[in-house]
Coordinates of C-alpha atoms in Angstrom, one line a residue:
M1 CA 140.2 120.5 -67.9
G2 CA 137.8 118.1 -68.1
V3 CA 138.3 114.9 -69.2
S4 CA 135.2 113.4 -71.6
F5 CA 134.2 109.2 -70.9
D6 CA 131.5 107.7 -73.4
A7 CA 129.2 105.4 -72.2
H8 CA 130.2 102.3 -74.9
A9 CA 134.3 103.1 -75.0
P10 CA 136.0 100.4 -73.7
T11 CA 138.3 101.0 -71.1
N12 CA 141.8 99.8 -70.4
H13 CA 143.1 97.7 -67.5
S14 CA 142.9 100.5 -64.3
G15 CA 139.2 100.5 -65.1
T16 CA 138.8 104.7 -66.3
Q17 CA 137.8 105.3 -69.7
P18 CA 140.8 106.0 -72.1
K19 CA 141.0 110.1 -73.2
V20 CA 138.5 111.7 -75.8
A21 CA 140.2 114.1 -78.2
R22 CA 138.5 117.4 -78.8
S23 CA 138.1 118.9 -82.0
S24 CA 140.6 122.2 -82.3
R25 CA 139.1 125.9 -81.7
P26 CA 139.4 128.4 -83.6
N27 CA 142.9 130.4 -83.5
Y28 CA 140.3 133.8 -80.8
N29 CA 144.2 136.0 -81.0
K30 CA 143.6 136.4 -84.2
L31 CA 141.1 136.6 -84.9
H32 CA 140.7 139.3 -81.8
A33 CA 143.2 140.6 -83.1
Q34 CA 142.1 144.1 -83.3
P35 CA 140.6 145.2 -79.8
L36 CA 138.1 147.4 -81.2
P37 CA 136.4 148.7 -85.2
V38 CA 140.0 150.7 -85.9
K39 CA 142.8 151.4 -86.7
A40 CA 146.2 152.9 -84.7
Y41 CA 148.9 153.9 -85.5
P42 CA 151.4 154.6 -83.2
L43 CA 154.6 155.9 -83.6
P44 CA 157.9 153.7 -83.2
P45 CA 159.5 153.5 -79.7
L46 CA 162.0 155.9 -79.0
I47 CA 166.0 153.9 -77.8
P48 CA 168.4 156.8 -76.4
H49 CA 171.1 155.0 -76.8
N50 CA 170.3 154.7 -80.7
P51 CA 170.1 157.4 -82.7
L52 CA 168.8 156.0 -86.0
S53 CA 164.8 155.2 -83.6
L54 CA 164.2 159.8 -84.2
L55 CA 165.5 158.4 -88.3
H56 CA 163.0 156.2 -88.1
I57 CA 159.8 158.1 -86.2
A58 CA 160.8 161.4 -88.4
F59 CA 160.0 159.0 -91.4
S60 CA 156.9 157.4 -89.9
Y61 CA 155.2 160.4 -89.2
L62 CA 156.0 162.2 -92.5
F63 CA 154.4 159.2 -94.1
Q64 CA 151.5 159.3 -92.1
W65 CA 151.0 163.4 -93.0
L66 CA 151.7 163.1 -96.0
A67 CA 149.2 159.8 -97.0
P68 CA 147.7 159.0 -94.3
S69 CA 145.6 155.7 -93.8
S70 CA 142.0 156.1 -92.3
S71 CA 141.4 155.0 -89.0
H72 CA 137.8 153.3 -90.0
Q73 CA 136.8 150.3 -91.3
T74 CA 136.4 150.7 -95.8
M75 CA 133.2 149.7 -95.6
S76 CA 130.1 151.4 -93.6
L77 CA 128.6 149.6 -91.2
C78 CA 124.2 150.3 -90.8
A79 CA 122.1 149.2 -88.0
Y80 CA 118.5 150.7 -87.5
L81 CA 116.6 151.3 -84.2
S82 CA 114.2 148.8 -82.6
A83 CA 112.1 151.4 -81.3
E84 CA 109.8 148.1 -80.4
T85 CA 112.6 145.7 -78.4
R86 CA 115.1 148.9 -77.0
S87 CA 118.1 148.7 -79.0
V88 CA 119.7 148.0 -81.9
H89 CA 119.4 145.7 -84.8
I90 CA 122.1 144.5 -88.1
T91 CA 120.5 142.5 -89.7
N92 CA 124.1 142.6 -92.6
E93 CA 126.4 139.3 -91.9
A94 CA 129.8 141.2 -92.5
T95 CA 128.7 144.0 -90.1
A96 CA 128.2 141.2 -87.1
R97 CA 130.6 140.0 -88.0
I98 CA 133.4 143.0 -88.1
L99 CA 130.8 143.9 -84.3
W100 CA 131.9 140.7 -82.8
E101 CA 135.7 140.3 -83.0
Q102 CA 136.7 143.9 -82.9
G103 CA 135.5 144.4 -79.4
F104 CA 132.9 141.9 -78.7
F105 CA 130.3 144.8 -78.3
G106 CA 126.3 142.5 -78.7
K107 CA 124.7 140.1 -79.3
G108 CA 122.3 137.3 -82.1
S109 CA 119.4 137.3 -81.6
L110 CA 118.9 133.9 -81.2
S111 CA 122.9 133.1 -78.9
R112 CA 124.1 133.0 -75.9
S113 CA 126.6 135.6 -76.8
E114 CA 128.1 135.3 -81.2
P115 CA 126.0 135.2 -83.4
A116 CA 125.5 131.4 -85.0
W117 CA 122.4 130.2 -84.6
L118 CA 123.3 130.1 -88.7
E119 CA 126.4 127.3 -88.1
R120 CA 124.9 125.5 -85.2
E121 CA 121.5 124.8 -87.4
N122 CA 123.8 123.6 -90.7
I123 CA 126.1 121.5 -88.5
R124 CA 122.3 120.0 -87.2
R125 CA 121.6 119.3 -90.4
G126 CA 124.8 117.6 -91.1
L127 CA 126.0 120.4 -93.8
L128 CA 129.4 121.8 -92.3
M129 CA 131.3 119.2 -89.5
G130 CA 132.7 121.5 -86.3
N131 CA 132.0 122.7 -83.2
T132 CA 130.7 126.7 -82.2
S133 CA 131.5 128.6 -79.4
E134 CA 128.4 126.9 -77.7
E135 CA 129.4 124.0 -78.2
F136 CA 131.7 124.2 -76.4
T137 CA 130.5 125.7 -73.9
R138 CA 128.3 122.9 -73.3
Q139 CA 130.8 119.9 -74.7
R140 CA 132.3 121.2 -70.9
R141 CA 129.6 120.7 -69.1
E142 CA 129.5 118.1 -70.0
E143 CA 132.7 116.7 -68.5
R144 CA 132.3 118.1 -65.1
K145 CA 128.9 115.9 -65.0
Q146 CA 130.2 113.3 -66.1
F147 CA 133.0 113.8 -64.0
K148 CA 130.6 113.8 -60.6
K149 CA 128.9 111.0 -61.7
D150 CA 132.8 108.9 -62.1
R151 CA 134.0 110.7 -58.4
A152 CA 130.2 109.5 -56.9
R153 CA 130.3 105.8 -58.2
K154 CA 134.0 105.9 -56.6
E155 CA 132.7 106.9 -53.8
R156 CA 130.4 104.2 -53.5
E157 CA 132.4 101.1 -54.6
A158 CA 134.7 102.7 -51.3
I159 CA 131.7 102.5 -48.6
D160 CA 131.0 98.3 -50.9
E161 CA 134.2 97.3 -50.7
K162 CA 133.7 98.6 -46.9
L163 CA 131.0 96.5 -46.1
A164 CA 132.1 93.5 -47.9
E165 CA 134.7 94.7 -45.6
E166 CA 133.6 94.3 -42.4
A167 CA 131.0 91.4 -44.0
I168 CA 134.0 89.0 -43.8
A169 CA 136.0 90.4 -41.0
C170 CA 131.9 89.5 -38.9
S171 CA 131.4 86.3 -40.2
N172 CA 135.1 84.7 -39.7
D173 CA 134.2 86.1 -35.9
K174 CA 131.1 84.5 -35.9
R175 CA 129.6 87.4 -34.1
V176 CA 125.4 88.0 -35.9
C177 CA 125.9 91.4 -37.1
A178 CA 123.3 94.0 -36.4
P179 CA 120.7 94.6 -39.1
A180 CA 120.3 96.6 -41.3
P181 CA 118.4 99.6 -40.6
E182 CA 115.2 100.1 -40.9
G183 CA 114.4 102.3 -43.5
I184 CA 117.1 101.4 -46.2
D185 CA 116.4 99.4 -48.8
D186 CA 117.9 97.1 -49.5
D187 CA 119.4 97.8 -53.2
I188 CA 121.9 100.1 -51.3
L189 CA 123.4 97.4 -49.4
E190 CA 124.2 95.6 -53.2
P191 CA 126.8 95.6 -53.8
I192 CA 127.1 97.8 -57.4
S193 CA 128.9 95.0 -59.2
E194 CA 126.1 92.9 -59.4
R195 CA 123.9 95.9 -60.4
A196 CA 124.2 98.1 -63.6
P197 CA 124.6 101.7 -63.2
P198 CA 123.5 105.0 -63.7
D199 CA 124.8 105.9 -66.5
S200 CA 125.4 102.1 -68.5
P201 CA 123.3 101.4 -72.0
L202 CA 122.1 98.3 -70.0
L203 CA 119.2 99.5 -67.1
P204 CA 117.3 96.5 -65.6
N205 CA 113.3 95.8 -66.9
G206 CA 112.5 93.7 -64.7
D207 CA 113.7 90.0 -65.9
E208 CA 115.3 91.0 -69.2
R209 CA 117.8 93.8 -70.3
K210 CA 117.3 96.3 -72.9
Q211 CA 119.5 98.2 -74.9
W212 CA 119.0 102.4 -74.2
S213 CA 120.8 104.8 -75.1
P214 CA 119.7 108.7 -74.1
S215 CA 119.8 109.7 -77.8
N216 CA 115.3 108.5 -78.4
V217 CA 114.4 108.7 -75.2
G218 CA 112.1 111.7 -74.0
T219 CA 111.1 113.7 -71.5
D220 CA 108.5 112.1 -70.7
G221 CA 110.5 107.9 -71.4
L222 CA 108.3 108.0 -74.9
K223 CA 110.7 107.4 -78.0
L224 CA 111.5 110.4 -80.3
P225 CA 111.8 109.9 -83.8
S226 CA 115.0 110.4 -85.1
V227 CA 116.4 113.1 -86.3
V228 CA 116.8 113.0 -90.1
P229 CA 119.5 115.3 -92.2
E230 CA 118.2 117.2 -95.6
S231 CA 119.7 117.6 -98.4
P232 CA 122.8 119.5 -98.6
S233 CA 120.9 121.3 -101.2
D234 CA 118.2 123.2 -98.8
F235 CA 119.3 126.7 -98.0
I236 CA 118.9 128.0 -94.7
I237 CA 118.2 131.7 -94.1
N238 CA 119.3 132.8 -91.5
Q239 CA 116.7 134.1 -89.2
E240 CA 118.8 135.5 -86.9
H241 CA 119.7 138.7 -86.2
F242 CA 122.3 140.9 -84.9
Q243 CA 121.4 143.7 -81.7
L244 CA 122.8 145.6 -79.5
T245 CA 121.9 147.9 -76.7
L246 CA 121.4 151.2 -76.4
E247 CA 125.6 152.2 -74.6
E248 CA 126.6 150.2 -77.1
A249 CA 125.3 152.0 -80.5
F250 CA 125.5 155.4 -78.8
F251 CA 129.4 154.2 -78.0
L252 CA 130.8 153.0 -81.2
V253 CA 128.5 156.0 -82.2
Y254 CA 129.4 158.7 -80.9
G255 CA 132.7 157.7 -79.1
L256 CA 134.2 155.7 -82.1
N257 CA 131.9 157.2 -84.4
V258 CA 131.8 154.1 -86.7
L259 CA 128.3 152.7 -86.8
E260 CA 125.5 154.0 -89.2
I261 CA 122.5 153.6 -87.0
Q262 CA 119.0 154.8 -89.6
D263 CA 115.0 155.3 -88.9
P264 CA 113.3 152.1 -89.9
S265 CA 111.0 153.5 -91.4
T266 CA 112.7 155.8 -93.4
R267 CA 115.5 155.1 -93.9
Q268 CA 117.3 158.5 -92.9
P269 CA 121.0 158.6 -90.4
I270 CA 119.7 159.6 -86.8
S271 CA 122.2 162.8 -86.2
T272 CA 124.2 161.9 -82.9
P273 CA 121.6 164.5 -80.5
T274 CA 118.4 163.0 -81.9
L275 CA 120.0 159.6 -81.2
F276 CA 121.2 160.9 -77.8
S277 CA 118.2 162.3 -76.6
I278 CA 115.6 159.0 -78.3
C279 CA 118.2 157.0 -75.7
R280 CA 116.6 159.1 -73.3
S281 CA 113.6 158.9 -73.8
R282 CA 113.2 154.9 -75.0
S283 CA 114.9 154.9 -71.6
Y284 CA 111.8 155.6 -69.2
F285 CA 109.0 152.8 -69.7
P286 CA 106.9 154.2 -71.2
P287 CA 109.4 156.1 -73.0
Q288 CA 109.0 160.1 -72.2
P289 CA 108.7 163.2 -73.9
L290 CA 112.4 164.0 -73.4
A291 CA 111.2 167.9 -71.0
N292 CA 110.3 165.3 -68.4
C293 CA 113.7 163.4 -69.0
S294 CA 114.9 164.4 -65.5
S295 CA 119.3 164.2 -65.1
H296 CA 119.4 161.1 -63.5
D297 CA 117.5 158.9 -66.2
A298 CA 119.1 154.8 -66.4
F299 CA 120.8 155.6 -70.2
L300 CA 122.4 158.6 -68.7
L301 CA 124.2 156.5 -65.6
S302 CA 124.7 153.1 -67.6
Y303 CA 125.7 155.6 -70.8
V304 CA 128.7 157.0 -68.5
V305 CA 129.7 153.9 -66.7
Y306 CA 129.6 151.9 -69.8
H307 CA 131.9 155.0 -72.1
H308 CA 134.5 154.9 -68.9
F309 CA 135.5 151.4 -68.3
R310 CA 135.5 151.3 -72.3
S311 CA 137.8 154.0 -72.9
L312 CA 140.4 152.6 -69.9
G313 CA 140.7 149.4 -72.5
W314 CA 137.8 146.9 -70.1
V315 CA 135.3 145.2 -72.4
V316 CA 132.2 145.5 -70.6
R317 CA 128.8 143.8 -71.1
P318 CA 126.1 143.4 -69.6
G319 CA 126.1 141.6 -66.0
I320 CA 121.7 140.9 -66.1
K321 CA 122.9 137.0 -65.8
F322 CA 124.8 137.7 -62.6
A323 CA 122.2 140.5 -60.7
V324 CA 124.6 143.2 -61.7
D325 CA 125.0 146.0 -64.2
Y326 CA 127.9 145.3 -66.2
L327 CA 131.1 142.5 -66.7
L328 CA 134.4 144.0 -66.7
Y329 CA 137.2 141.7 -69.0
N330 CA 140.5 142.0 -69.3
R331 CA 140.5 140.9 -72.8
G332 CA 137.5 139.4 -73.5
P333 CA 134.6 136.8 -73.2
V334 CA 136.7 134.0 -75.6
F335 CA 140.1 134.1 -73.1
S336 CA 138.2 134.4 -69.7
H337 CA 136.2 134.8 -67.0
A338 CA 134.7 138.4 -66.6
E339 CA 137.2 139.6 -63.6
F340 CA 134.6 142.5 -61.9
A341 CA 131.2 142.4 -61.7
V342 CA 129.9 146.6 -61.4
I343 CA 126.7 148.0 -59.9
I344 CA 125.7 151.7 -60.8
V345 CA 124.8 153.5 -57.8
P346 CA 123.9 156.9 -58.1
S347 CA 125.2 159.9 -55.7
Y348 CA 123.3 163.2 -54.9
S349 CA 126.1 164.8 -53.1
H350 CA 125.4 167.9 -54.4
A351 CA 123.7 170.2 -51.9
F352 CA 120.7 170.9 -54.6
W353 CA 119.3 167.2 -53.8
S354 CA 118.4 167.7 -50.1
S355 CA 116.9 171.5 -50.8
T356 CA 113.5 170.9 -50.0
P357 CA 112.2 167.7 -48.1
G358 CA 110.8 166.5 -51.5
L359 CA 113.5 166.3 -53.3
R360 CA 115.4 164.6 -50.2
A361 CA 112.9 161.8 -49.8
M362 CA 113.3 161.1 -54.0
I363 CA 116.4 160.3 -53.2
G364 CA 116.4 158.7 -50.2
K365 CA 114.2 156.6 -52.7
K366 CA 116.7 156.5 -55.6
E367 CA 119.6 155.9 -52.6
K368 CA 118.6 153.3 -49.6
K369 CA 119.5 149.8 -50.2
S370 CA 119.8 147.1 -47.4
W371 CA 123.0 145.6 -46.4
W372 CA 120.5 142.4 -46.6
W373 CA 120.9 143.0 -50.5
L374 CA 124.3 144.3 -50.7
H375 CA 125.2 140.7 -48.8
C376 CA 123.5 138.7 -51.2
V377 CA 125.1 140.4 -54.7
N378 CA 127.7 140.0 -53.0
R379 CA 128.0 136.5 -52.4
V380 CA 126.1 135.3 -56.0
Q381 CA 129.5 137.3 -56.6
A382 CA 132.0 135.7 -54.8
Q383 CA 130.9 132.1 -55.4
V384 CA 131.2 132.5 -59.3
R385 CA 135.1 134.6 -58.2
K386 CA 134.0 137.6 -59.4
T387 CA 134.6 140.8 -57.8
L388 CA 132.0 143.1 -56.8
V389 CA 132.6 147.2 -57.5
L390 CA 130.1 149.4 -56.2
V391 CA 130.5 152.7 -59.3
Y392 CA 128.7 155.6 -57.9
V393 CA 127.8 158.3 -60.3
E394 CA 127.8 162.2 -58.9
V395 CA 123.9 163.6 -60.6
P396 CA 124.7 167.2 -61.2
P397 CA 121.6 168.9 -60.2
P398 CA 119.3 170.0 -63.7
W399 CA 120.2 173.7 -64.5
E400 CA 123.9 172.0 -65.6
I401 CA 122.4 170.1 -67.8
E402 CA 119.8 172.5 -69.2
Q403 CA 122.8 175.2 -70.1
T404 CA 123.4 172.0 -72.5
T405 CA 120.6 171.6 -74.0
D406 CA 118.4 174.6 -76.0
Q407 CA 115.3 174.6 -75.4
A408 CA 113.4 172.0 -76.8
G409 CA 115.6 169.7 -74.8
E410 CA 118.4 168.4 -77.0
V411 CA 121.8 168.5 -76.4
L412 CA 123.7 170.4 -77.5
D413 CA 127.0 169.7 -77.1
I414 CA 127.0 166.6 -75.6
G415 CA 130.6 165.7 -74.8
R416 CA 129.8 168.9 -72.8
L417 CA 127.3 166.8 -70.8
L418 CA 129.0 163.9 -70.2
G419 CA 131.4 166.2 -67.9
K420 CA 129.4 167.3 -65.7
Y421 CA 129.3 162.9 -64.4
H422 CA 131.6 162.1 -61.7
V423 CA 132.7 158.4 -60.7
R424 CA 134.4 156.6 -58.1
E425 CA 135.3 152.8 -57.8
L426 CA 135.1 150.8 -55.0
M427 CA 136.0 147.4 -54.7
L428 CA 134.1 145.2 -51.9
K429 CA 134.9 141.2 -51.7
R430 CA 133.4 139.0 -49.5
W431 CA 135.6 138.1 -45.5
T432 CA 135.2 134.8 -44.9
P433 CA 136.7 133.6 -41.5
N434 CA 138.6 130.8 -42.7
R435 CA 140.0 132.6 -45.5
S436 CA 141.1 135.7 -43.7
R437 CA 141.9 134.6 -40.1
D438 CA 145.9 137.1 -40.6

């Protein structure tokens, strides 16, 4: 855990500054108790040496049969499709909160992940007290930055003390000390005690020292006007909306059946087959008609992988920040960092894809990856302590996809179509000689 410092805070006798207590965080275990926006009602465990457990199981089964409980939300979760951004937008704050807290779906349009723009704005205007998750992240980064500054200052002090000892020993021995090398400023050899540290509130300005504060100095050195908090009676309109990727939205519609996506122009709900066709056509740029969509379009491959890992219990988040397709979290971003970074690689092992020279040339371009690319991506994941996973998706031939569609190209059985794709996982780790000698 890092330690936060204040430039104006008093120091103790050892010269170090006291720790500053952090504000308490929310109870994430309680907020994110449900891994998905659906409720499960498992049967009690069977204990072989306890016959009463059989009665407990029979009573639970009979109760669910006579008075079944719904596994879905009582309120309807609605969203609308945005063709311009190729995403699904949600403007209802309650719906956005449910999808984020129960499965970490989507992100705020004006936030890093959790939709917290309105809360940050209220805190900035002095209408609320506390910190958001982004504020906690910023505090941790400031603490690490301050720790590095203090470490560099102590190293500089140690060097100055060593130079002072050598100077005293040199004067006692009455030997001529070698002059300082050319090109080195005399300020470098000046003891740290005789000059102000870089983070000191008192900075020299000629022969005078003036009070300096980072809050009133801009990037160009000009003084910025102080922010006057608005009146508490001011009403702030939430300008942030919640957005889902096409893969997340379709999983909520098809996989969980908890979300209803509407057409923004007609406000009518979009059926699941129609939404599947829209997502496929929108995965191309510019969007292509459904008849021109192939069996290896980007949405099909990405959704197959997304559905695969979501079904295994992983929290799947976009990984563009680390040059990958997806990041896999064990419980969620608020609990720990992502453990695995996923890259989707299409695989064309069926004999159809090598039947003609044209197909072989096309598939060769899609499958071709250089060792330089692999080493670069693997090095990035090793630096951020993530394990790279190459996910190979077996692409079926076109006629197998046509068997699940009608004459217009709309899918009749989505589950049968997705069953044509197979997923293989390959885990890679960067080999370093100093850590893998055995």
